Amino acid sequence: MSEQLLACPVRRRSSALGWILGSLVLFSITPSITVFLARRGLSAFEMFFLYSLGSVIFLSVINPFIGRAGRTKMDYRTLSVAISLGLFGYTLYYCLYLVAMTRASATGVPMVMMANYLWPLFTFLLMAIWVERRAVRLLEWVGLMISAVGVYFGRSSGITFDRLDNLQWPLLALAGAFVWGWFSSATQKWNIQGIGSILIYNIVAMVVSGIWLAVSGSGHLFDHPSTSLIAMIAGMIFIALPTCLYFFGLERQPTAGQLALFNLAPILALVVMALWQKVPMGWPVWVGVVLIISGIGLARMGRQVVANKTTS
């Protein structure tokens, strides 16, 4: 009987790998979908509205059928905090990221993506300072510095900084990475997690982006019905679905090594972008990717040292 009980968490951790890999692959395709839709005429806020609408539909349908990952108990306080996080975290992040991705030139897109992939480092730092109330370890600072150098090397051969419009989009993506780090830390600090919370975030995002389109008069969703339908389906498959897979994986208590697979997201995303959207990738891009992943790895090692001391 004891062997059966011991085997249960082992099997759950093994199955976590499949959920995490599925989430990783789908999330790595999302940037290419964004560039594809931008090239077909959708603006950032049109895209955001359709992504959110697709996600709300998908999560509303699946929420009653999933397990504990979606059973977030929502009292008045939790709901109000979730709405605030949806507005100042989830929605703000996607606004910054999608504007940067859709406005950057083809040669600037890789650098925008790589600046955005600094979000794990900002999460580590903000978790340490704000949530764990501890000093940031040297390895965490070194990891951030190495990854920042990686973003610089991530310039493809065609982008220069002689004009502000070449630099503002990577900076906007960097701001988005910081916002997501704050958002991730806040969900941990206030324990607002689960698929039910993600549904609330997407409802907030859909309302905000819809109001923006209505007020600005920039919405042309019905001018390109096929493109709009693709964007809505993309929200279901490449945002809502991988989010569900991610939480299913977390529910099975994955190992640190399994979670570290998400560090490979920059490589997969850039490879898909190069093969599908034909975005030019010079050698500095790949040097930058290696430096970013190395920096994240060092920062993760610093966090692991703290975790080991805490458990011992």
Short mmCIF file of C-alpha atoms in Angstrom, two decimals, residues 8-266:
data_model
loop_
_atom_site.label_atom_id
_atom_site.label_comp_id
_atom_site.label_asym_id
_atom_site.label_seq_id
_atom_site.Cartn_x
_atom_site.Cartn_y
_atom_site.Cartn_z
CA CYS A 8 1.29 8.25 -7.17
CA PRO A 9 3.23 11.56 -6.81
CA VAL A 10 6.00 10.10 -9.01
CA ARG A 11 3.48 9.41 -11.78
CA ARG A 12 1.97 12.86 -11.32
CA ARG A 13 5.38 14.49 -11.68
CA SER A 14 6.07 12.43 -14.79
CA SER A 15 2.80 13.57 -16.35
CA ALA A 16 3.68 17.18 -15.48
CA LEU A 17 6.44 17.02 -18.09
CA GLY A 18 3.92 16.44 -20.88
CA TRP A 19 1.72 19.36 -19.79
CA ILE A 20 4.72 21.68 -19.52
CA LEU A 21 6.12 20.70 -22.92
CA GLY A 22 2.73 21.22 -24.54
CA SER A 23 2.42 24.65 -22.96
CA LEU A 24 5.98 25.57 -23.96
CA VAL A 25 5.49 24.63 -27.62
CA LEU A 26 2.19 26.51 -27.95
CA PHE A 27 3.49 29.64 -26.22
CA SER A 28 6.54 29.59 -28.51
CA ILE A 29 4.28 29.84 -31.57
CA THR A 30 2.34 32.85 -30.22
CA PRO A 31 4.86 35.56 -31.31
CA SER A 32 4.78 34.27 -34.89
CA ILE A 33 0.97 34.33 -34.86
CA THR A 34 1.12 37.96 -33.72
CA VAL A 35 3.44 38.95 -36.58
CA PHE A 36 1.29 36.99 -39.05
CA LEU A 37 -1.87 38.83 -37.95
CA ALA A 38 -0.11 42.20 -37.96
CA ARG A 39 0.96 41.61 -41.55
CA ARG A 40 -2.67 40.92 -42.42
CA GLY A 41 -3.73 44.32 -41.14
CA LEU A 42 -4.78 43.87 -37.50
CA SER A 43 -3.69 46.54 -35.03
CA ALA A 44 -2.38 45.69 -31.57
CA PHE A 45 -5.66 46.51 -29.80
CA GLU A 46 -7.80 44.71 -32.38
CA MET A 47 -5.60 41.69 -31.91
CA PHE A 48 -5.73 41.98 -28.12
CA PHE A 49 -9.53 42.20 -28.13
CA LEU A 50 -9.84 39.10 -30.34
CA TYR A 51 -7.22 37.16 -28.35
CA SER A 52 -9.11 37.99 -25.14
CA LEU A 53 -12.49 37.16 -26.65
CA GLY A 54 -11.24 33.77 -27.83
CA SER A 55 -9.68 33.10 -24.44
CA VAL A 56 -12.87 34.04 -22.58
CA ILE A 57 -14.94 31.69 -24.76
CA PHE A 58 -12.47 28.83 -24.35
CA LEU A 59 -12.00 29.23 -20.59
CA SER A 60 -15.74 29.67 -19.97
CA VAL A 61 -16.44 26.39 -21.74
CA ILE A 62 -13.65 24.39 -20.13
CA ASN A 63 -13.79 25.83 -16.61
CA PRO A 64 -16.70 23.63 -15.35
CA PHE A 65 -14.92 20.45 -16.50
CA ILE A 66 -11.43 20.92 -15.06
CA GLY A 67 -10.06 20.01 -11.65
CA ARG A 68 -8.57 22.02 -8.83
CA ALA A 69 -6.51 24.23 -11.16
CA GLY A 70 -9.71 26.05 -12.11
CA ARG A 71 -11.52 25.93 -8.77
CA THR A 72 -10.48 29.33 -7.50
CA LYS A 73 -12.76 30.44 -4.65
CA MET A 74 -13.83 34.01 -5.37
CA ASP A 75 -15.05 36.09 -2.45
CA TYR A 76 -15.42 39.87 -2.78
CA ARG A 77 -11.82 40.64 -1.79
CA THR A 78 -10.32 37.98 -4.07
CA LEU A 79 -12.47 39.12 -6.98
CA SER A 80 -11.51 42.77 -6.53
CA VAL A 81 -7.80 41.89 -6.33
CA ALA A 82 -8.10 39.66 -9.42
CA ILE A 83 -9.76 42.48 -11.37
CA SER A 84 -6.99 44.90 -10.30
CA LEU A 85 -4.31 42.40 -11.34
CA GLY A 86 -6.12 41.88 -14.63
CA LEU A 87 -6.08 45.64 -15.28
CA PHE A 88 -2.65 46.71 -14.04
CA GLY A 89 -0.81 43.44 -14.74
CA TYR A 90 -2.25 41.15 -17.41
CA THR A 91 -3.87 43.84 -19.60
CA LEU A 92 -1.04 46.35 -19.28
CA TYR A 93 1.54 43.69 -20.15
CA TYR A 94 -0.23 42.59 -23.32
CA CYS A 95 -0.82 46.19 -24.40
CA LEU A 96 2.90 46.95 -24.14
CA TYR A 97 3.99 43.68 -25.72
CA LEU A 98 1.56 43.67 -28.64
CA VAL A 99 2.18 47.33 -29.49
CA ALA A 100 5.93 46.66 -29.50
CA MET A 101 5.58 43.52 -31.63
CA THR A 102 3.23 45.06 -34.20
CA ARG A 103 5.08 48.39 -34.53
CA ALA A 104 8.67 47.12 -34.70
CA SER A 105 10.29 46.55 -38.07
CA ALA A 106 11.10 43.03 -39.24
CA THR A 107 14.72 43.44 -38.17
CA GLY A 108 13.64 44.80 -34.78
CA VAL A 109 11.17 42.01 -33.91
CA PRO A 110 13.85 39.60 -32.57
CA MET A 111 15.15 42.21 -30.15
CA VAL A 112 11.60 43.02 -28.99
CA MET A 113 11.02 39.32 -28.32
CA MET A 114 14.28 38.94 -26.44
CA ALA A 115 13.67 42.02 -24.28
CA ASN A 116 10.28 40.54 -23.40
CA TYR A 117 11.91 37.25 -22.37
CA LEU A 118 13.58 39.00 -19.42
CA TRP A 119 10.34 38.56 -17.45
CA PRO A 120 11.63 35.54 -15.45
CA LEU A 121 14.51 37.65 -14.12
CA PHE A 122 12.24 40.51 -13.08
CA THR A 123 10.01 37.91 -11.42
CA PHE A 124 12.95 36.51 -9.44
CA LEU A 125 14.04 39.98 -8.27
CA LEU A 126 10.56 41.20 -7.34
CA MET A 127 9.76 37.90 -5.60
CA ALA A 128 12.90 38.32 -3.49
CA ILE A 129 12.40 42.01 -2.63
CA TRP A 130 8.63 42.20 -2.32
CA VAL A 131 7.29 38.71 -1.54
CA GLU A 132 10.13 36.89 0.25
CA ARG A 133 11.49 40.03 1.94
CA ARG A 134 15.12 39.05 1.46
CA ALA A 135 18.24 40.49 -0.10
CA VAL A 136 18.78 39.74 -3.77
CA ARG A 137 21.65 37.29 -4.14
CA LEU A 138 24.71 38.07 -6.24
CA LEU A 139 23.93 35.31 -8.75
CA GLU A 140 20.52 36.86 -9.38
CA TRP A 141 22.05 40.28 -10.12
CA VAL A 142 24.74 38.71 -12.31
CA GLY A 143 22.08 36.76 -14.19
CA LEU A 144 20.16 39.96 -14.91
CA MET A 145 23.30 41.72 -16.16
CA ILE A 146 24.29 38.83 -18.44
CA SER A 147 20.79 38.63 -19.90
CA ALA A 148 20.72 42.39 -20.45
CA VAL A 149 23.95 42.06 -22.44
CA GLY A 150 22.22 39.25 -24.34
CA VAL A 151 19.41 41.59 -25.36
CA TYR A 152 22.01 44.01 -26.74
CA PHE A 153 23.66 41.24 -28.73
CA GLY A 154 20.20 40.23 -29.89
CA ARG A 155 20.28 43.05 -32.43
CA SER A 156 20.02 41.63 -35.92
CA SER A 157 22.41 43.15 -38.43
CA GLY A 158 19.80 45.57 -39.82
CA ILE A 159 18.80 47.47 -36.65
CA THR A 160 20.63 50.52 -35.38
CA PHE A 161 19.95 52.94 -32.55
CA ASP A 162 20.53 56.14 -34.47
CA ARG A 163 16.79 56.85 -34.41
CA LEU A 164 14.46 56.77 -31.40
CA ASP A 165 11.84 54.70 -33.23
CA ASN A 166 14.35 51.85 -33.52
CA LEU A 167 14.89 51.81 -29.76
CA GLN A 168 11.46 52.56 -28.32
CA TRP A 169 9.88 49.20 -29.22
CA PRO A 170 12.50 47.03 -27.44
CA LEU A 171 12.21 49.41 -24.45
CA LEU A 172 8.43 49.01 -24.53
CA ALA A 173 8.84 45.21 -24.53
CA LEU A 174 11.30 45.55 -21.64
CA ALA A 175 8.71 47.55 -19.69
CA GLY A 176 6.23 44.77 -20.45
CA ALA A 177 8.65 42.20 -19.05
CA PHE A 178 8.88 44.21 -15.82
CA VAL A 179 5.08 44.47 -15.62
CA TRP A 180 4.76 40.69 -16.05
CA GLY A 181 7.38 40.15 -13.34
CA TRP A 182 5.33 42.35 -11.01
CA PHE A 183 2.13 40.57 -12.04
CA SER A 184 3.65 37.11 -11.41
CA SER A 185 4.96 38.19 -8.02
CA ALA A 186 1.61 39.74 -7.07
CA THR A 187 -0.30 36.54 -7.88
CA GLN A 188 2.07 34.69 -5.53
CA LYS A 189 1.89 37.32 -2.79
CA TRP A 190 -1.91 37.45 -2.76
CA ASN A 191 -2.44 33.82 -3.82
CA ILE A 192 -4.63 34.70 -6.82
CA GLN A 193 -4.06 31.73 -9.10
CA GLY A 194 -5.85 29.13 -11.18
CA ILE A 195 -7.77 29.01 -14.45
CA GLY A 196 -10.69 30.86 -12.87
CA SER A 197 -8.40 33.82 -12.21
CA ILE A 198 -7.09 33.74 -15.78
CA LEU A 199 -10.70 33.90 -16.98
CA ILE A 200 -11.19 37.10 -14.96
CA TYR A 201 -7.97 38.59 -16.37
CA ASN A 202 -9.14 37.93 -19.91
CA ILE A 203 -12.60 39.39 -19.24
CA VAL A 204 -10.91 42.57 -17.97
CA ALA A 205 -8.62 42.60 -21.03
CA MET A 206 -11.55 42.11 -23.40
CA VAL A 207 -13.52 44.97 -21.80
CA VAL A 208 -10.55 47.38 -21.77
CA SER A 209 -9.47 46.66 -25.35
CA GLY A 210 -13.10 46.80 -26.53
CA ILE A 211 -13.63 50.20 -24.91
CA TRP A 212 -10.39 51.45 -26.45
CA LEU A 213 -11.49 50.38 -29.93
CA ALA A 214 -14.92 51.95 -29.47
CA VAL A 215 -13.58 55.27 -28.18
CA SER A 216 -10.67 55.58 -30.62
CA GLY A 217 -12.75 54.52 -33.60
CA SER A 218 -9.82 52.47 -34.86
CA GLY A 219 -11.60 49.13 -34.95
CA HIS A 220 -11.90 47.46 -38.36
CA LEU A 221 -12.70 43.96 -37.17
CA PHE A 222 -15.46 43.42 -39.72
CA ASP A 223 -13.31 44.65 -42.61
CA HIS A 224 -11.24 41.46 -42.38
CA PRO A 225 -13.63 38.78 -41.05
CA SER A 226 -11.37 35.84 -41.90
CA THR A 227 -8.37 37.46 -40.19
CA SER A 228 -10.51 38.34 -37.16
CA LEU A 229 -11.70 34.74 -36.92
CA ILE A 230 -8.10 33.49 -37.10
CA ALA A 231 -7.14 35.88 -34.28
CA MET A 232 -10.01 34.72 -32.08
CA ILE A 233 -9.12 31.05 -32.65
CA ALA A 234 -5.46 31.91 -31.98
CA GLY A 235 -6.53 33.31 -28.61
CA MET A 236 -8.13 29.95 -27.81
CA ILE A 237 -5.25 27.76 -29.02
CA PHE A 238 -2.13 29.82 -28.37
CA ILE A 239 -3.06 31.77 -25.21
CA ALA A 240 -5.93 30.10 -23.33
CA LEU A 241 -5.01 26.47 -24.06
CA PRO A 242 -1.30 26.73 -23.12
CA THR A 243 -2.34 28.58 -19.96
CA CYS A 244 -4.55 25.63 -19.03
CA LEU A 245 -1.74 23.17 -19.79
CA TYR A 246 0.64 25.22 -17.65
CA PHE A 247 -1.69 25.13 -14.64
CA PHE A 248 -2.39 21.43 -15.15
CA GLY A 249 1.38 20.90 -15.01
CA LEU A 250 1.76 23.00 -11.86
CA GLU A 251 -1.02 21.01 -10.20
CA ARG A 252 1.16 17.90 -10.58
CA GLN A 253 4.08 19.43 -8.66
CA PRO A 254 6.74 19.51 -11.42
CA THR A 255 10.42 19.41 -10.56
CA ALA A 256 12.65 22.48 -10.88
CA GLY A 257 14.24 20.88 -13.94
CA GLN A 258 10.86 20.50 -15.63
CA LEU A 259 9.99 24.15 -14.97
CA ALA A 260 13.42 25.20 -16.25
CA LEU A 261 12.39 23.96 -19.70
CA PHE A 262 10.56 27.27 -20.11
CA ASN A 263 14.02 28.85 -20.39
CA LEU A 264 14.14 27.36 -23.89
CA ALA A 265 11.18 29.49 -25.00
CA PRO A 266 13.37 32.16 -26.68
#
